[in-house]
Every structure is written in structure tokens, then in C-alpha cells.
mmCIF file of C-alpha atoms and ligand atoms in Angstrom:
data_model
loop_
_atom_site.group_PDB
_atom_site.id
_atom_site.type_symbol
_atom_site.label_atom_id
_atom_site.label_comp_id
_atom_site.label_asym_id
_atom_site.label_seq_id
_atom_site.Cartn_x
_atom_site.Cartn_y
_atom_site.Cartn_z
ATOM 1 C CA UNK W 45 62.497 100.507 109.840
ATOM 2 C CA UNK W 46 65.553 98.675 111.093
ATOM 3 C CA UNK W 47 66.434 97.936 107.571
ATOM 4 C CA UNK W 48 66.612 101.617 106.928
ATOM 5 C CA UNK W 49 69.655 101.730 109.114
ATOM 6 C CA UNK W 50 71.154 98.551 108.195
ATOM 7 C CA UNK W 51 72.187 99.011 104.546
ATOM 8 C CA UNK W 52 75.670 100.616 104.936
ATOM 9 C CA UNK W 53 78.707 98.784 103.777
ATOM 10 C CA UNK W 54 80.177 99.092 107.273
ATOM 11 C CA UNK W 55 76.927 98.234 109.111
ATOM 12 C CA UNK W 56 77.688 97.318 112.663
ATOM 13 C CA UNK W 57 81.490 97.657 112.314
ATOM 14 C CA UNK W 58 83.575 99.517 114.840
ATOM 15 C CA UNK W 59 86.123 101.886 113.161
ATOM 16 C CA UNK W 60 88.929 103.730 114.817
ATOM 17 C CA UNK W 61 90.530 106.634 112.955
ATOM 18 C CA UNK W 62 93.530 108.540 114.045
ATOM 19 C CA UNK W 63 93.721 112.050 112.513
ATOM 20 C CA UNK W 64 95.522 115.393 112.621
ATOM 21 C CA UNK W 65 99.022 116.173 113.789
ATOM 22 C CA UNK W 66 100.620 115.349 117.247
ATOM 23 C CA UNK W 67 102.274 117.866 119.360
ATOM 24 C CA UNK W 68 105.481 116.955 121.138
ATOM 25 C CA UNK W 69 106.123 119.202 124.120
ATOM 26 C CA UNK W 70 109.548 120.827 124.689
ATOM 27 C CA UNK W 71 108.695 122.871 127.655
ATOM 28 C CA UNK W 72 105.376 124.180 129.119
ATOM 29 C CA UNK W 73 105.059 126.691 126.300
ATOM 30 C CA UNK W 74 106.607 125.025 123.192
ATOM 31 C CA UNK W 75 106.120 121.947 121.033
ATOM 32 C CA UNK W 76 107.203 120.219 117.788
ATOM 33 C CA UNK W 77 104.429 119.562 115.368
ATOM 34 C CA UNK W 78 103.504 119.724 111.548
ATOM 35 C CA UNK W 79 100.872 121.276 109.205
ATOM 36 C CA UNK W 80 98.341 118.443 109.038
ATOM 37 C CA UNK W 81 94.836 119.900 109.128
ATOM 38 C CA UNK W 82 93.173 116.547 109.938
ATOM 39 C CA UNK W 83 90.643 117.149 107.185
ATOM 40 C CA UNK W 84 91.152 113.688 105.414
ATOM 41 C CA UNK W 85 90.684 111.792 108.793
ATOM 42 C CA UNK W 86 87.610 113.788 109.685
ATOM 43 C CA UNK W 87 86.150 113.130 106.126
ATOM 44 C CA UNK W 88 86.824 109.442 106.491
ATOM 45 C CA UNK W 89 85.095 109.394 109.926
ATOM 46 C CA UNK W 90 82.008 111.122 108.421
ATOM 47 C CA UNK W 91 81.892 108.758 105.453
ATOM 48 C CA UNK W 92 82.410 105.637 107.792
ATOM 49 C CA UNK W 93 79.417 106.861 109.971
ATOM 50 C CA UNK W 94 77.376 107.395 106.676
ATOM 51 C CA UNK W 95 78.278 103.706 105.850
ATOM 52 C CA UNK W 96 76.806 102.484 109.118
ATOM 53 C CA UNK W 97 79.913 102.119 111.273
ATOM 54 C CA UNK W 98 80.292 103.032 114.922
ATOM 55 C CA UNK W 99 83.276 105.446 114.722
ATOM 56 C CA UNK W 100 85.762 106.647 117.220
ATOM 57 C CA UNK W 101 88.088 109.497 116.041
ATOM 58 C CA UNK W 102 91.355 109.661 117.915
ATOM 59 C CA UNK W 103 92.406 113.231 117.033
ATOM 60 C CA UNK W 104 95.480 115.481 117.600
ATOM 61 C CA UNK W 105 94.863 119.304 117.848
ATOM 62 C CA UNK W 106 92.900 120.444 114.941
ATOM 63 C CA UNK W 107 90.311 123.226 114.136
ATOM 64 C CA UNK W 108 87.503 120.905 113.153
ATOM 65 C CA UNK W 109 84.271 119.872 114.795
ATOM 66 C CA UNK W 110 83.544 116.183 115.372
ATOM 67 C CA UNK W 111 81.209 114.686 112.618
ATOM 68 C CA UNK W 112 77.715 113.852 113.984
ATOM 69 C CA UNK W 113 77.280 110.484 115.726
ATOM 70 C CA UNK W 114 81.028 110.085 115.963
ATOM 71 C CA UNK W 115 82.880 109.565 119.216
ATOM 72 C CA UNK W 116 85.986 111.727 119.569
ATOM 73 C CA UNK W 117 88.945 111.448 121.802
ATOM 74 C CA UNK W 118 91.247 114.496 121.722
ATOM 75 C CA UNK W 119 94.923 113.869 122.388
ATOM 76 C CA UNK W 120 98.259 115.838 122.017
ATOM 77 C CA UNK W 121 101.339 113.607 121.782
ATOM 78 C CA UNK W 122 102.061 110.509 119.913
ATOM 79 C CA UNK W 123 102.263 108.534 123.208
ATOM 80 C CA UNK W 124 98.778 109.808 124.169
ATOM 81 C CA UNK W 125 97.414 108.818 120.675
ATOM 82 C CA UNK W 126 98.947 105.321 121.172
ATOM 83 C CA UNK W 127 97.485 104.921 124.584
ATOM 84 C CA UNK W 128 93.935 106.005 123.274
ATOM 85 C CA UNK W 129 94.235 103.644 120.311
ATOM 86 C CA UNK W 130 95.114 100.713 122.396
ATOM 87 C CA UNK W 131 92.698 101.170 125.150
ATOM 88 C CA UNK W 132 89.684 99.662 123.303
ATOM 89 C CA UNK W 133 91.558 97.990 120.276
ATOM 90 C CA UNK W 134 89.953 94.549 121.096
ATOM 91 C CA UNK W 135 86.554 96.048 120.095
ATOM 92 C CA UNK W 136 87.854 97.474 116.898
ATOM 93 C CA UNK W 137 87.178 95.912 113.435
ATOM 94 C CA UNK W 138 88.976 98.472 111.121
ATOM 95 C CA UNK W 139 91.772 100.800 112.217
ATOM 96 C CA UNK W 140 92.597 103.730 109.811
ATOM 97 C CA UNK W 141 95.767 105.691 110.668
ATOM 98 C CA UNK W 142 95.480 109.020 108.996
ATOM 99 C CA UNK W 143 97.255 111.043 111.672
ATOM 100 C CA UNK W 144 100.482 112.791 110.832
ATOM 101 C CA UNK W 145 102.208 111.499 113.907
ATOM 102 C CA UNK W 146 105.541 113.374 114.858
ATOM 103 C CA UNK W 147 108.265 110.792 114.153
ATOM 104 C CA UNK W 148 110.359 112.137 117.109
ATOM 105 C CA UNK W 149 109.740 113.912 120.301
ATOM 106 C CA UNK W 150 112.142 115.842 122.597
ATOM 107 C CA UNK W 151 114.167 113.457 124.837
ATOM 108 C CA UNK W 152 112.901 115.393 127.900
ATOM 109 C CA UNK W 153 110.207 117.890 128.571
ATOM 110 C CA UNK W 154 111.529 120.765 130.543
ATOM 111 C CA UNK W 155 109.566 121.397 133.689
ATOM 112 C CA UNK W 156 110.001 125.144 133.315
ATOM 113 C CA UNK W 157 110.233 127.534 130.208
ATOM 114 C CA UNK W 158 113.666 127.158 128.660
ATOM 115 C CA UNK W 159 115.701 130.362 128.708
ATOM 116 C CA UNK W 160 117.437 131.703 125.752
ATOM 117 C CA UNK W 161 120.752 132.021 127.344
ATOM 118 C CA UNK W 162 123.871 133.368 125.784
ATOM 119 C CA UNK W 163 124.810 130.587 123.254
ATOM 120 C CA UNK W 164 124.144 131.252 119.498
ATOM 121 C CA UNK W 165 123.403 127.549 118.833
ATOM 122 C CA UNK W 166 120.960 125.461 120.603
ATOM 123 C CA UNK W 167 120.889 121.648 120.166
ATOM 124 C CA UNK W 168 117.797 119.609 120.595
ATOM 125 C CA UNK W 169 117.871 115.929 121.347
ATOM 126 C CA UNK W 170 114.965 113.894 120.047
ATOM 127 C CA UNK W 171 113.901 110.343 120.530
ATOM 128 C CA UNK W 172 111.823 108.249 118.126
ATOM 129 C CA UNK W 173 108.042 107.933 118.896
ATOM 130 C CA UNK W 174 106.291 104.682 119.022
ATOM 131 C CA UNK W 175 104.727 103.785 115.659
ATOM 132 C CA UNK W 176 100.906 103.622 116.406
ATOM 133 C CA UNK W 177 99.745 101.780 113.181
ATOM 134 C CA UNK W 178 102.504 99.215 113.419
ATOM 135 C CA UNK W 179 101.635 98.633 117.082
ATOM 136 C CA UNK W 180 98.059 98.079 116.117
ATOM 137 C CA UNK W 181 99.022 95.750 113.254
ATOM 138 C CA UNK W 182 101.431 93.708 115.485
ATOM 139 C CA UNK W 183 98.621 92.470 117.693
ATOM 140 C CA UNK W 184 97.465 88.951 117.628
ATOM 141 C CA UNK W 185 93.862 89.696 116.838
ATOM 142 C CA UNK W 186 94.672 92.608 114.606
ATOM 143 C CA UNK W 187 91.833 94.747 113.049
ATOM 144 C CA UNK W 188 91.825 95.288 109.286
ATOM 145 C CA UNK W 189 94.515 97.922 109.275
ATOM 146 C CA UNK W 190 94.867 100.835 106.912
ATOM 147 C CA UNK W 191 97.789 103.298 106.761
ATOM 148 C CA UNK W 192 98.673 106.422 104.942
ATOM 149 C CA UNK W 193 101.998 107.199 103.244
ATOM 150 C CA UNK W 194 102.957 110.791 102.560
ATOM 151 C CA UNK W 195 105.723 110.680 99.929
ATOM 152 C CA UNK W 196 107.452 113.186 97.651
ATOM 153 C CA UNK W 197 108.909 110.580 95.229
ATOM 154 C CA UNK W 198 108.706 106.917 94.345
ATOM 155 C CA UNK W 199 105.207 106.886 95.854
ATOM 156 C CA UNK W 200 104.052 103.268 95.101
ATOM 157 C CA UNK W 201 107.495 101.834 95.930
ATOM 158 C CA UNK W 202 107.601 103.410 99.446
ATOM 159 C CA UNK W 203 103.988 102.701 100.012
ATOM 160 C CA UNK W 204 104.446 99.024 99.271
ATOM 161 C CA UNK W 205 107.462 98.997 101.555
ATOM 162 C CA UNK W 206 105.420 100.512 104.347
ATOM 163 C CA UNK W 207 102.721 98.049 103.682
ATOM 164 C CA UNK W 208 104.850 95.111 104.324
ATOM 165 C CA UNK W 209 107.105 96.570 107.026
ATOM 166 C CA UNK W 210 104.199 97.614 109.134
ATOM 167 C CA UNK W 211 102.047 94.557 108.481
ATOM 168 C CA UNK W 212 99.209 96.599 107.064
ATOM 169 C CA UNK W 213 96.228 95.465 104.903
ATOM 170 C CA UNK W 214 95.964 98.617 102.826
ATOM 171 C CA UNK W 215 97.911 101.850 102.230
ATOM 172 C CA UNK W 216 96.561 105.086 100.998
ATOM 173 C CA UNK W 217 99.446 106.969 99.405
ATOM 174 C CA UNK W 218 99.764 110.656 98.939
ATOM 175 C CA UNK W 219 102.128 112.529 96.729
ATOM 176 C CA UNK W 220 102.889 115.562 98.964
ATOM 177 C CA UNK W 221 105.312 117.010 96.370
ATOM 178 C CA UNK W 222 102.143 118.160 94.380
ATOM 179 C CA UNK W 223 101.439 121.781 95.096
ATOM 180 C CA UNK W 224 97.643 121.295 94.249
ATOM 181 C CA UNK W 225 96.789 119.007 97.034
ATOM 182 C CA UNK W 226 98.126 117.956 100.475
ATOM 183 C CA UNK W 227 98.085 118.596 104.067
ATOM 184 C CA UNK W 228 95.848 121.702 104.272
ATOM 185 C CA UNK W 229 93.997 121.379 100.931
ATOM 186 C CA UNK W 230 90.278 120.523 100.454
ATOM 187 C CA UNK W 231 91.190 118.209 97.616
ATOM 188 C CA UNK W 232 93.337 115.181 97.249
ATOM 189 C CA UNK W 233 94.479 112.547 94.954
ATOM 190 C CA UNK W 234 95.648 109.211 96.294
ATOM 191 C CA UNK W 235 96.847 105.732 95.158
ATOM 192 C CA UNK W 236 95.524 102.741 97.136
ATOM 193 C CA UNK W 237 98.116 100.072 97.471
ATOM 194 C CA UNK W 238 97.161 96.556 98.605
ATOM 195 C CA UNK W 239 99.200 93.343 98.570
ATOM 196 C CA UNK W 240 98.131 92.586 95.112
ATOM 197 C CA UNK W 241 96.842 95.786 93.612
ATOM 198 C CA UNK W 242 97.538 99.356 92.885
ATOM 199 C CA UNK W 243 94.672 101.636 92.200
ATOM 200 C CA UNK W 244 94.843 105.386 91.413
ATOM 201 C CA UNK W 245 92.001 107.606 92.431
ATOM 202 C CA UNK W 246 91.708 111.020 90.659
ATOM 203 C CA UNK W 247 91.761 114.409 92.236
ATOM 204 C CA UNK W 248 88.534 115.160 93.899
ATOM 205 C CA UNK W 249 87.259 116.749 97.245
ATOM 206 C CA UNK W 250 88.436 114.962 100.465
ATOM 207 C CA UNK W 251 84.701 114.340 101.175
ATOM 208 C CA UNK W 252 84.147 112.552 97.795
ATOM 209 C CA UNK W 253 87.374 110.722 98.140
ATOM 210 C CA UNK W 254 86.719 109.642 101.715
ATOM 211 C CA UNK W 255 83.289 107.959 100.494
ATOM 212 C CA UNK W 256 85.191 106.133 97.730
ATOM 213 C CA UNK W 257 87.997 105.020 100.184
ATOM 214 C CA UNK W 258 85.346 103.634 102.802
ATOM 215 C CA UNK W 259 83.830 101.629 99.931
ATOM 216 C CA UNK W 260 87.311 100.352 98.916
ATOM 217 C CA UNK W 261 88.080 99.587 102.575
ATOM 218 C CA UNK W 262 84.807 97.793 103.092
ATOM 219 C CA UNK W 263 85.256 95.632 100.043
ATOM 220 C CA UNK W 264 88.750 94.626 100.995
ATOM 221 C CA UNK W 265 87.976 93.696 104.692
ATOM 222 C CA UNK W 266 84.970 91.539 103.474
ATOM 223 C CA UNK W 267 87.168 89.357 101.388
HETATM 224 N N1 CTP R 369 102.362 106.349 111.753
HETATM 225 C C1 CTP R 369 101.989 106.014 113.022
HETATM 226 N N2 CTP R 369 102.907 106.221 114.136
HETATM 227 C C2 CTP R 369 104.047 106.917 113.850
HETATM 228 C C3 CTP R 369 104.363 107.244 112.543
HETATM 229 C C4 CTP R 369 103.515 106.957 111.487
HETATM 230 O O1 CTP R 369 100.878 105.412 113.271
HETATM 231 N N3 CTP R 369 104.833 107.173 114.815
HETATM 232 C C5 CTP R 369 101.440 106.074 110.680
HETATM 233 C C6 CTP R 369 100.788 107.198 109.839
HETATM 234 O O2 CTP R 369 99.562 107.577 110.551
HETATM 235 C C7 CTP R 369 100.603 106.565 108.502
HETATM 236 C C8 CTP R 369 101.669 105.670 108.363
HETATM 237 O O3 CTP R 369 102.081 105.399 109.685
HETATM 238 O O4 CTP R 369 99.396 105.822 108.529
HETATM 239 C C9 CTP R 369 102.915 106.174 107.630
HETATM 240 O O5 CTP R 369 103.331 107.415 108.022
HETATM 241 P P1 CTP R 369 104.545 107.982 107.317
HETATM 242 O O6 CTP R 369 104.962 109.270 108.068
HETATM 243 O O7 CTP R 369 104.285 108.160 105.901
HETATM 244 O O8 CTP R 369 105.580 106.896 107.425
HETATM 245 P P2 CTP R 369 106.805 106.591 108.470
HETATM 246 O O9 CTP R 369 106.765 105.066 108.863
HETATM 247 O O10 CTP R 369 106.730 107.594 109.752
HETATM 248 O O11 CTP R 369 108.145 106.840 107.590
HETATM 249 P P3 CTP R 369 108.678 108.205 107.007
HETATM 250 O O12 CTP R 369 108.182 109.341 107.662
HETATM 251 O O13 CTP R 369 110.171 108.046 107.306
HETATM 252 O O14 CTP R 369 108.367 108.194 105.507
HETATM 253 CA CA1 CA R 370 106.639 109.807 109.450
#
């Protein structure tokens, strides 16, 4: 019977997947975030489990339940997501960064609710968040590292730039200017960019796409 459970393309592999948005607190009741639904990351987690992997989802706040047989760590901020990612990184074979991490966070989190005051203009100071996938890929024993790239133009060009700048093994690029797909949609069309290849995947459900992407990732990390 062991053979029944031993046939997936990621059999025995440990896969970490970041998913969803992050929330960057401004005060006890307010935050900066984005519209990421987490659907693509959760679909990838499910597909990786189906391929035989031991999967840990590191998830920002989303309205999704964890796939079966998948460990899930819930976080809010980018800093918490980074800490969760690095905690067991030495056990990780494949790292997939699908989270829409906020690029900046407020310089300081006010202890008490900010008051509206009398000024018509309010200025907010932001500081850059750590880059989670680049931090993972900078490690000496780095896992096979896959990033996403959300772009509105020059998709392949920017994806190739992110691939080399962040020391990634694969980039899954999204054209977020298309109105038929994107952050909250159930469908997606992506371009997979590696160091020596560009592959377009046609519009399909995030579930179908996830299965295909997991097969591509498995094939790349084998070679
Ligand atoms: N990413 C990350 N940590 C960050 C920012 C991004 O891990 N602080 C990851 C995302 O999960 C994604 C990849 O980096 O896999 C690319 O994210 P994207 O927002 O497209 O790229 P950025 O490097 O943030 O550049 P920009 O937003 O300026 O295009
Ligand atoms: Ca960004």
C-alpha cells in the first residue's frame, strides 16, 4: 500500500507557501493592506499536497479554509511572515512565495487610536518591509525558490529582472492589467519564467493552473 501514497511528483518533499496579503498596522484599529484573496497560494498548497508533498502554508488574513493535510501558520504583517518563513527554513525543499506582501509599513505603530485632529492633510511615513522571498533565496542552503511577479506592463522583462535580482529559480508572472483575471478572480493566466525559458500557460481555473504549476516546479527542481 505504501506505493499508493508514494507516486506524486513531490513525494516526501517539504514545501512552504506564502499566501494572501499582509496587514501593516498603523494604530490599534487601522492597517495598510491590499486586495489579495490568497486563492492562488491556497490552490498551490492543495496541488502540492496532492503531489505528495508535506506542505506548510504561511498565510496572511484571508477568507479561506486550509486545505486538508496541510499545516497552516496564520500571520498578519510582513515581519511576522518573514519570521514564520525562516523558523523552519532548513527543512524546506521548495519555497513558493505567492503572498502579496505590503512593500512598506508605517514607520511606527501608534499605541492608541490616532485622532483626526484639525489639519486637512495627514502625512504618513512608511518604511520598506523586508523582502521575504529574497531573504530565503539569499541563504546558503537555499531551497528551490519560486516567486510571483504581478505586473501591469512588460511582464516578461520585469519577471526576468526579479528572477535574477532576487536569486530565484522560477518566476510565475501575472499580467494584473487584464480585467478578466487577477487578485480576486477564480481564473488566472500566467507566464512561467526560468533562467533559460519562457512558457505561457493559458487562462484556466486557479485549481487547474495550480496542478500544472506544481508539475512544472517539480520538473525544474529535479533537474
Ligand atoms: N515578495 C516578498 N516580500 C516582499 C515583497 C515581495 O516575498 N516584501 C515576493 C512576492 O511574494 C512575490 C515576489 O516577491 O513572490 C515579487 O513580488 P512583487 O510585488 O511583484 O515584486 P517587488 O519585488 O515587491 O517589486 P514591485 O512591487 O516594485 O514590482
Ligand atoms: Ca511589491
